[in-house]
Coordinates of C-alpha atoms in Angstrom, one line a residue:
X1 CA -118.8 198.1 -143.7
X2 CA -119.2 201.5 -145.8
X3 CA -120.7 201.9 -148.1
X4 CA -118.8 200.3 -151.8
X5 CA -117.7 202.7 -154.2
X6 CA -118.7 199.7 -156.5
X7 CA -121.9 199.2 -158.1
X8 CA -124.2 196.8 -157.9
X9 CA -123.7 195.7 -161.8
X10 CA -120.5 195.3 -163.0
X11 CA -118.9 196.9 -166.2
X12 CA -119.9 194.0 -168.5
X13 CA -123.6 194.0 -167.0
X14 CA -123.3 191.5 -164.6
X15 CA -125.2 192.0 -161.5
X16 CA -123.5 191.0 -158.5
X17 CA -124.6 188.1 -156.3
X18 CA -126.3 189.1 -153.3
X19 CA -123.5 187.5 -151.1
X20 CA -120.7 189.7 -153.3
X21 CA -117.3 190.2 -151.1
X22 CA -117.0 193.9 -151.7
X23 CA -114.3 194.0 -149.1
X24 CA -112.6 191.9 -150.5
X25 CA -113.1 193.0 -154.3
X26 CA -112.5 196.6 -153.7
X27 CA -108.6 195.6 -151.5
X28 CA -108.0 193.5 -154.8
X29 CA -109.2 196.6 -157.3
X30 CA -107.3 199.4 -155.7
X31 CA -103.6 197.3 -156.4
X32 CA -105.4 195.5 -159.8
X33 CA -106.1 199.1 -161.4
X34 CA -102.5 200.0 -161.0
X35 CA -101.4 197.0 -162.7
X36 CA -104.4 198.0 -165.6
X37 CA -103.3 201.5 -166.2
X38 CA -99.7 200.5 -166.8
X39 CA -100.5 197.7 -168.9
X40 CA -103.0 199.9 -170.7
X41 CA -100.2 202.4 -171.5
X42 CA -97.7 198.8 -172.6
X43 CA -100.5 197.9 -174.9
X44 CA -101.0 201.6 -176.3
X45 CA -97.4 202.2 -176.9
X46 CA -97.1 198.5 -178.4
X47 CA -100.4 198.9 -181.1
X48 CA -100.1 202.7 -181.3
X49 CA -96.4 202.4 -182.7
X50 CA -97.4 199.9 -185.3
X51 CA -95.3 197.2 -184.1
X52 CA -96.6 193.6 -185.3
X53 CA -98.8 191.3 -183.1
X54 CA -97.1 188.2 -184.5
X55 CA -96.2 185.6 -181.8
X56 CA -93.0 186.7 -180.0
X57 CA -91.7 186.5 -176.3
X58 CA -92.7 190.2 -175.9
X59 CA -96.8 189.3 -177.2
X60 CA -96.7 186.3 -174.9
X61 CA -95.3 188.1 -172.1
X62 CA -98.1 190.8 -172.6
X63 CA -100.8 188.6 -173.1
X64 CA -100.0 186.7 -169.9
X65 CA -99.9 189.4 -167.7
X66 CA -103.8 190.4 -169.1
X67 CA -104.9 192.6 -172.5
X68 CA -106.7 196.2 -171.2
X69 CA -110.7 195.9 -172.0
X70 CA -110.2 198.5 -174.7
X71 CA -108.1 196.7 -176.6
X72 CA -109.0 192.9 -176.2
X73 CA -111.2 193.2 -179.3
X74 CA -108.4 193.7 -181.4
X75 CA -105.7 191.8 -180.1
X76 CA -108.0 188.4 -179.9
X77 CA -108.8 189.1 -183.5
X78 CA -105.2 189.3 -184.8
X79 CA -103.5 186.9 -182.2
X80 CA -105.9 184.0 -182.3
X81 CA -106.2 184.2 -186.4
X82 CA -109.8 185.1 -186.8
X83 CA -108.3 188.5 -188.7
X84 CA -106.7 186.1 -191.3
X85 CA -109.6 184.2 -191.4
X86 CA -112.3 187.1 -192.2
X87 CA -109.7 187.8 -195.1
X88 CA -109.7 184.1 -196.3
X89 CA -113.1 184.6 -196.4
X90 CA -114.2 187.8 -197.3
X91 CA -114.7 190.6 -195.0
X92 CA -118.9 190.4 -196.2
X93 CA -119.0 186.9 -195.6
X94 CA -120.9 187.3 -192.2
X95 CA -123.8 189.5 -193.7
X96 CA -124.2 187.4 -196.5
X97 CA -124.7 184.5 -193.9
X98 CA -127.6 186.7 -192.7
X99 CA -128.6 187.3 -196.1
X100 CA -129.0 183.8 -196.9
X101 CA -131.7 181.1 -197.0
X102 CA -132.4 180.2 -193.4
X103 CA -133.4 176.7 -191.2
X104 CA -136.4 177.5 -189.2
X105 CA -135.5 174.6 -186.6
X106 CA -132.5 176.3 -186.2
X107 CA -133.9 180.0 -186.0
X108 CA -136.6 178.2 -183.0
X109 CA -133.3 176.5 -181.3
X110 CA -131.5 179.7 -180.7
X111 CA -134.8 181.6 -179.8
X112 CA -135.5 179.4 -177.2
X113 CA -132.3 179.4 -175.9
X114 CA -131.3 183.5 -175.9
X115 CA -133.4 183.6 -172.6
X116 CA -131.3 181.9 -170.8
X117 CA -128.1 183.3 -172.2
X118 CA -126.5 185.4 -169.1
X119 CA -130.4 186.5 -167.5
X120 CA -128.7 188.4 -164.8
X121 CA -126.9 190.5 -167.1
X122 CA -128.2 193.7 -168.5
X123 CA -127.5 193.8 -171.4
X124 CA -129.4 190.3 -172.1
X125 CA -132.3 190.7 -170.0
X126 CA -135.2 190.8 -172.0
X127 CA -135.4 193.5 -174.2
X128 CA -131.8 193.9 -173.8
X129 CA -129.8 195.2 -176.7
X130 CA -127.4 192.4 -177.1
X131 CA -129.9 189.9 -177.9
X132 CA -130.9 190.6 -181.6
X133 CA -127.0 190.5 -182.2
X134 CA -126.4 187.5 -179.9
X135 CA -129.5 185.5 -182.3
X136 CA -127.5 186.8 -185.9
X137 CA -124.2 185.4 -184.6
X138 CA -125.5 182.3 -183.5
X139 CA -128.0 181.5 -186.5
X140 CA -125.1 182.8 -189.1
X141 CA -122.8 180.4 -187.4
X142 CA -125.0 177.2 -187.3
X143 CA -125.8 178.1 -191.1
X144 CA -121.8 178.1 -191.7
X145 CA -120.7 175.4 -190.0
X146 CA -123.2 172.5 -190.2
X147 CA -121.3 169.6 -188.7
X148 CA -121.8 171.9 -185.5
X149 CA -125.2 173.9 -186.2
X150 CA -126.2 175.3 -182.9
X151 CA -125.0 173.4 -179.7
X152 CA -125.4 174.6 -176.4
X153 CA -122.8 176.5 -174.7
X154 CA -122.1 178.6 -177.8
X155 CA -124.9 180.9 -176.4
X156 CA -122.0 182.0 -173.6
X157 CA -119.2 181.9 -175.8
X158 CA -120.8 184.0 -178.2
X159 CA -122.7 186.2 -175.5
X160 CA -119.1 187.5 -173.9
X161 CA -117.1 187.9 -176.8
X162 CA -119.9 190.0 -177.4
X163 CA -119.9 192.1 -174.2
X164 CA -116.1 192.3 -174.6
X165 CA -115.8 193.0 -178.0
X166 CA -119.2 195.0 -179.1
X167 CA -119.2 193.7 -182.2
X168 CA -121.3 191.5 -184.1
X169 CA -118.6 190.8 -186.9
X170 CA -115.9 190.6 -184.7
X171 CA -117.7 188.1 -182.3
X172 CA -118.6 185.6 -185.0
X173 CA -115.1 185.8 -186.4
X174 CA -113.8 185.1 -182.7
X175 CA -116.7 182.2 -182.2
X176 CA -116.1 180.6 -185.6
X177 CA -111.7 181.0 -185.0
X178 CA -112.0 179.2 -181.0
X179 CA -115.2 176.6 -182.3
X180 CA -113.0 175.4 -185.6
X181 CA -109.5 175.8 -184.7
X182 CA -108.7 176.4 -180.9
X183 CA -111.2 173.7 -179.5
X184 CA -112.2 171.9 -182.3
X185 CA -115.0 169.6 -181.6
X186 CA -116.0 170.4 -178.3
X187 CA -119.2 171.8 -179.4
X188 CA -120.2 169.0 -182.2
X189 CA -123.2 166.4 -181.4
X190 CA -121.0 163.7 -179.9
X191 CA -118.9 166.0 -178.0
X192 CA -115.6 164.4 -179.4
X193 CA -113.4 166.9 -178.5
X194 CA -114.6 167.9 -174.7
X195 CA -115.0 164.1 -174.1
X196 CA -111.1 163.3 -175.1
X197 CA -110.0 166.0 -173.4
X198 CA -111.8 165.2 -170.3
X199 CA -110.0 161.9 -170.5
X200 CA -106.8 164.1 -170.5
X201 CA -107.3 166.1 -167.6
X202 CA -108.3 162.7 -165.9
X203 CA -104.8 161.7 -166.9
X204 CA -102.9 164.7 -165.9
X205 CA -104.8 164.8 -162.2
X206 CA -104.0 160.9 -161.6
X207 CA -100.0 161.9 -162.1
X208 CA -100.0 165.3 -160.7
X209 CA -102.6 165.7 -158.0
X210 CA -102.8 161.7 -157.2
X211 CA -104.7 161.6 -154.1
X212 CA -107.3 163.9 -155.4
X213 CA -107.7 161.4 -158.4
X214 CA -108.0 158.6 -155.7
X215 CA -110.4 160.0 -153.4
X216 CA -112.8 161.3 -156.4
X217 CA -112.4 157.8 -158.0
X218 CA -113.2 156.0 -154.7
X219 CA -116.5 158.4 -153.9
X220 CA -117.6 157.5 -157.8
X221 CA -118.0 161.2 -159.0
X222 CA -117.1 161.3 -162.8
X223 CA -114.8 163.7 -164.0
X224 CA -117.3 164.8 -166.7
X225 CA -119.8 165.5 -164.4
X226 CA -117.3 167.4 -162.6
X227 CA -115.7 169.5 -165.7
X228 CA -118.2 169.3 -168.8
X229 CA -119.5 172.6 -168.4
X230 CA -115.6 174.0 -167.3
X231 CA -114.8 172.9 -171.1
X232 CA -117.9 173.4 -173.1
X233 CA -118.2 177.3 -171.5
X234 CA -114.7 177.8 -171.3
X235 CA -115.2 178.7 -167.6
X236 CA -117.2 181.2 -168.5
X237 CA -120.8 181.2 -165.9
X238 CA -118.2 179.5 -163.8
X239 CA -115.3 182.0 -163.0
X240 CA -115.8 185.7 -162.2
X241 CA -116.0 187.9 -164.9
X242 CA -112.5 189.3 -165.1
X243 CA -110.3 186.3 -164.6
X244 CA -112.2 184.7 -167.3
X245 CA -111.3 187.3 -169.7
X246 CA -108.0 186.6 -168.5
X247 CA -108.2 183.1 -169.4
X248 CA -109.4 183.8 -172.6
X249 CA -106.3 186.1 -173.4
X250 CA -104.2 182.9 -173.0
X251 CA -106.8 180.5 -174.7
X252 CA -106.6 183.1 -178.1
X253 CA -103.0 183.2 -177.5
X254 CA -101.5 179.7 -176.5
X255 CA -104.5 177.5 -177.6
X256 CA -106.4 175.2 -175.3
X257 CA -103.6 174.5 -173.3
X258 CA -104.4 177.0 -171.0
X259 CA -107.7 175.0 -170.0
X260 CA -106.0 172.3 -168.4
X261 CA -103.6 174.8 -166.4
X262 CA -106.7 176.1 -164.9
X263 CA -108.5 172.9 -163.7
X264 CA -104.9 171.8 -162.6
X265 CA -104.4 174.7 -160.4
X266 CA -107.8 175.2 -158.9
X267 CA -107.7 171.0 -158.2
X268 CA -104.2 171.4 -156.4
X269 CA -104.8 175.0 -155.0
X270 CA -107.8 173.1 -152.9
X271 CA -106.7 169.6 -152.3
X272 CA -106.7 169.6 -148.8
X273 CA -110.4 170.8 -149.1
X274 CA -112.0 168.7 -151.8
X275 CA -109.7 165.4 -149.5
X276 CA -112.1 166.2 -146.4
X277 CA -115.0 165.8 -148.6
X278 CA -116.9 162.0 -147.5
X279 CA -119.9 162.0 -150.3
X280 CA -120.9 162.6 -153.5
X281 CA -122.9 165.3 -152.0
X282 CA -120.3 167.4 -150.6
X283 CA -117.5 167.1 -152.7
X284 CA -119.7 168.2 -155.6
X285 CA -120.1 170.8 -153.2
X286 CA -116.5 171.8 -152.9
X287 CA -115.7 171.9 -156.5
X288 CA -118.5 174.4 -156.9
X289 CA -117.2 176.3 -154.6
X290 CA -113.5 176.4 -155.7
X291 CA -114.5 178.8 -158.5
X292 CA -115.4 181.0 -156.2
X293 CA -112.7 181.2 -154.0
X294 CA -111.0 184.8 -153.0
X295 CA -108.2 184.1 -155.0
X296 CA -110.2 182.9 -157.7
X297 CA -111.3 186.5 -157.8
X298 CA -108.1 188.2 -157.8
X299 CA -107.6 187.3 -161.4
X300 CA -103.8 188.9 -161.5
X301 CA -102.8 186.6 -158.7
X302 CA -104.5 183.6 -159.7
X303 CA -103.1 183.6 -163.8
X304 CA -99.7 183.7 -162.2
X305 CA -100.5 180.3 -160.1
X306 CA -97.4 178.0 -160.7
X307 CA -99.6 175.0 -160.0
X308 CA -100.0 173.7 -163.6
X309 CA -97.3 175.5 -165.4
X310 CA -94.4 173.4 -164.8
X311 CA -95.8 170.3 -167.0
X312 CA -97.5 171.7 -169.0
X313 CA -95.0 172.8 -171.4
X314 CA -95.0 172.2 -175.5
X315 CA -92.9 170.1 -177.2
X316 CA -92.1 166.6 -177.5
X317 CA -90.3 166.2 -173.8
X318 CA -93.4 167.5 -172.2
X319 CA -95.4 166.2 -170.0
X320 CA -98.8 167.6 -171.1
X321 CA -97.7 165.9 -174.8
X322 CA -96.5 163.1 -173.1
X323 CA -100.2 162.8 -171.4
X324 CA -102.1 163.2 -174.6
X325 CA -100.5 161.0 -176.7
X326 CA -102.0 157.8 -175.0
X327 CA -105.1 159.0 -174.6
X328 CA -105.5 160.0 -178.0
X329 CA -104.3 156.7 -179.4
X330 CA -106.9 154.7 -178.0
X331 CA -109.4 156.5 -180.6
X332 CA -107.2 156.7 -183.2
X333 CA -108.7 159.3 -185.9
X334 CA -108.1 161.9 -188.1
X335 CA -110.0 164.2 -185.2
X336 CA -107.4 163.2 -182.8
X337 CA -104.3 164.0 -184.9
X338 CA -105.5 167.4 -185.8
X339 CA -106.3 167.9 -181.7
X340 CA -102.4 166.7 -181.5
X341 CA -101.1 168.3 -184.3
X342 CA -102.7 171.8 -183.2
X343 CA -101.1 171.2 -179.9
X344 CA -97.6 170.3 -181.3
X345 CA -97.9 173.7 -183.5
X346 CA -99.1 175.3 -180.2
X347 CA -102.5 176.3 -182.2
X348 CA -100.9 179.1 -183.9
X349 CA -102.6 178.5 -187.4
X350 CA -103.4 182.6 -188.2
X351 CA -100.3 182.8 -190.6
X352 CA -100.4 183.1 -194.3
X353 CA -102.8 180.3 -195.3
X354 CA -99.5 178.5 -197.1
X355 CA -97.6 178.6 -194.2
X356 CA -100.0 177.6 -192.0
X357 CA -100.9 174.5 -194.4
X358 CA -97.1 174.0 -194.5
X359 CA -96.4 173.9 -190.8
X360 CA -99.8 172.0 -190.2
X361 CA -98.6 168.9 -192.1
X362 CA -95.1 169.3 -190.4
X363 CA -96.5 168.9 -186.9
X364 CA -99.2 166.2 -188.4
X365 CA -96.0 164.1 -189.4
X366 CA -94.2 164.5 -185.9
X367 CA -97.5 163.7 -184.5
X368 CA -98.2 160.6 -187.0
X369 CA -94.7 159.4 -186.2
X370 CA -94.8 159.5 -182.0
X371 CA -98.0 158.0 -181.8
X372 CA -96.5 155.3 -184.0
X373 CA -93.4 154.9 -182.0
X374 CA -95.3 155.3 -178.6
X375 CA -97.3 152.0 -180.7
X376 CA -94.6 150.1 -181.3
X377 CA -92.4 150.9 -177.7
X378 CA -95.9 149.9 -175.7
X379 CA -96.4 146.5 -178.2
X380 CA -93.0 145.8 -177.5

């Protein structure tokens, strides 16, 4: 073929695998920057005019159809909460972090790990700029939070809201908002969180994609071996570039819900794929190579995949609620209520601090209630 009029590195630093579909990429790009521009000028018109970015079916709707690059920084910060959360804090609260007395073992952790934090992209490669601000978000955040200190996987968290947002302040607002609020517990030493919500997802697959569940089950490939790093990197250094960002819109938005749509729809998109697969060998195989699929890549098409979005709606009548609720009861906690009372308030915590605290114990008391009905109807 020609020549591409793409580079070889993309606009976040990524460089390209050698075995890159241009062809493909460059059909997607010349409909995808038409849909860009015109959001871009949507997203303009909405910020420019002063209008609120408080949830309401217009925000959703523009979220859903994908933020413009330029502006991602700013929306994640209002919409997910990290904004209010900087001002609960103090907007110095970061370089005081810095500031502060530090834990060598952590300082060595993080070192050892920046190396291997996106080494294909440019801006990480040794020497590369984003590294010194990479290590002061992660060592300020293991000094703030020390029921999580520093975990693997934050490295990529923290490394792309970094290439997306530029900013160290913003980033460890962003990383500190999704670690406590949007996933909490995923990225503690026992892994509550990813582990519980694994079991969900192994749930959701045995009523919604059943034969997939069966053939998996009856090959003996774990569900965590197949989705641990799908939760703990929030698909990032799995997806391509762009429709994680897309993903992420939606995670900062609608919560973690949004996970689970994923894994549903790339499961059902390939089920006749991953059903031909006859060992451990090759289905691991196939599920590698389902995030990498051409549709995969055309991040527009594949957030509007139907696949997942028809049960996994909120509210009490849903199935997705419906799902958790069992799973959760078998380790009862006060981990486990939060995780269901974040989902009940669809993770939307970045009001006033009273309101928030308000509608927090709200959901907690629906939540608290159904498991204890769900107790009683399954006892009876």
């Amino acid at each position: 073929m020609a020549r591409s009029c793409f580079s070889k590195v993309d606009e976040y630093g990524f460089e390209r695998p050698g075995d890159f579909d241009y062809e493909t990429y460059e059909d997607f790009m010349s409909q995808y920057l038409i849909v860009l521009a015109e959001r871009a000028k949507k997203w303009a018109k909405l910020i420019g005019e002063g209008k609120s970015l408080k949830r309401s079916l217009t925000v959703k709707r523009y979220v859903r159809k994908g933020i413009p690059g330029e502006h991602r920084g700013l929306v994640w910060l209002t919409v997910s909460g990290a904004e209010a959360l900087r001002e609960e804090w103090g907007s110095d609260f970061y370089q005081r972090l810095l500031s502060g007395p530090m834990n060598q073992d952590i300082l060595d952790i993080v070192k050892t790990d920046l190396p291997r934090t996106f080494p294909e992209n440019i801006f990480f490669s040794t020497g590369g700029h984003h590294q010194q601000q990479l290590y002061n978000i992660l060592v300020a955040y293991a000094h703030d939070n020390h029921q999580v200190g520093y975990c693997q996987g934050l490295n990529y968290i923290a490394g792309l809201l970094l290439l997306v947002t530029k900013s160290e302040d913003t980033s460890f607002w962003l990383l500190k908002g999704l670690v406590e609020r949007i996933v909490p517990n995923y990225y503690t030493r026992t892994m509550d969180g990813v582990i519980t919500d694994i079991d969900v997802l192994d749930e959701l697959i045995r009523l919604k994609v059943p034969e997939v569940h069966r053939h998996v089950s009856s090959i003996g490939l774990p569900w965590a071996v197949i989705t641990t790093k799908w939760f703990i990197c929030l698909f990032a250094e799995v997806l391509p570039i762009e429709t994680v960002l897309r993903v992420w819109d939606c995670l900062f938005y609608e919560g973690s819900k949004i996970i689970f749509r994923v894994c549903l729809t790339l499961i059902k998109r390939n089920e006749v794929s991953l059903l031909q697969c006859n060992d451990l060998t090759s289905l691991a195989e196939c599920f590698k190579e389902i995030t990498r699929d051409s549709l995969v890549m055309r991040c527009h098409d594949f957030m509007q995949q139907p696949a997942a979005a028809s049960y996994l709606q909120s509210g009490h009548g849903g199935m997705f609620l419906q799902t958790l609720v069992p799973v959760y009861q078998t380790t009862r906690s006060d981990t486990n209520i939060m995780r269901l009372t974040l989902y009940l308030g669809n993770q939307q915590w970045k009001r006033t601090s009273e309101w928030a605290v308000f509608d927090l114990e709200v959901c907690a008391h629906n939540v608290t209630s159904l498991i204890l009905s769900t107790s009683l109807s399954s006892s009876g």
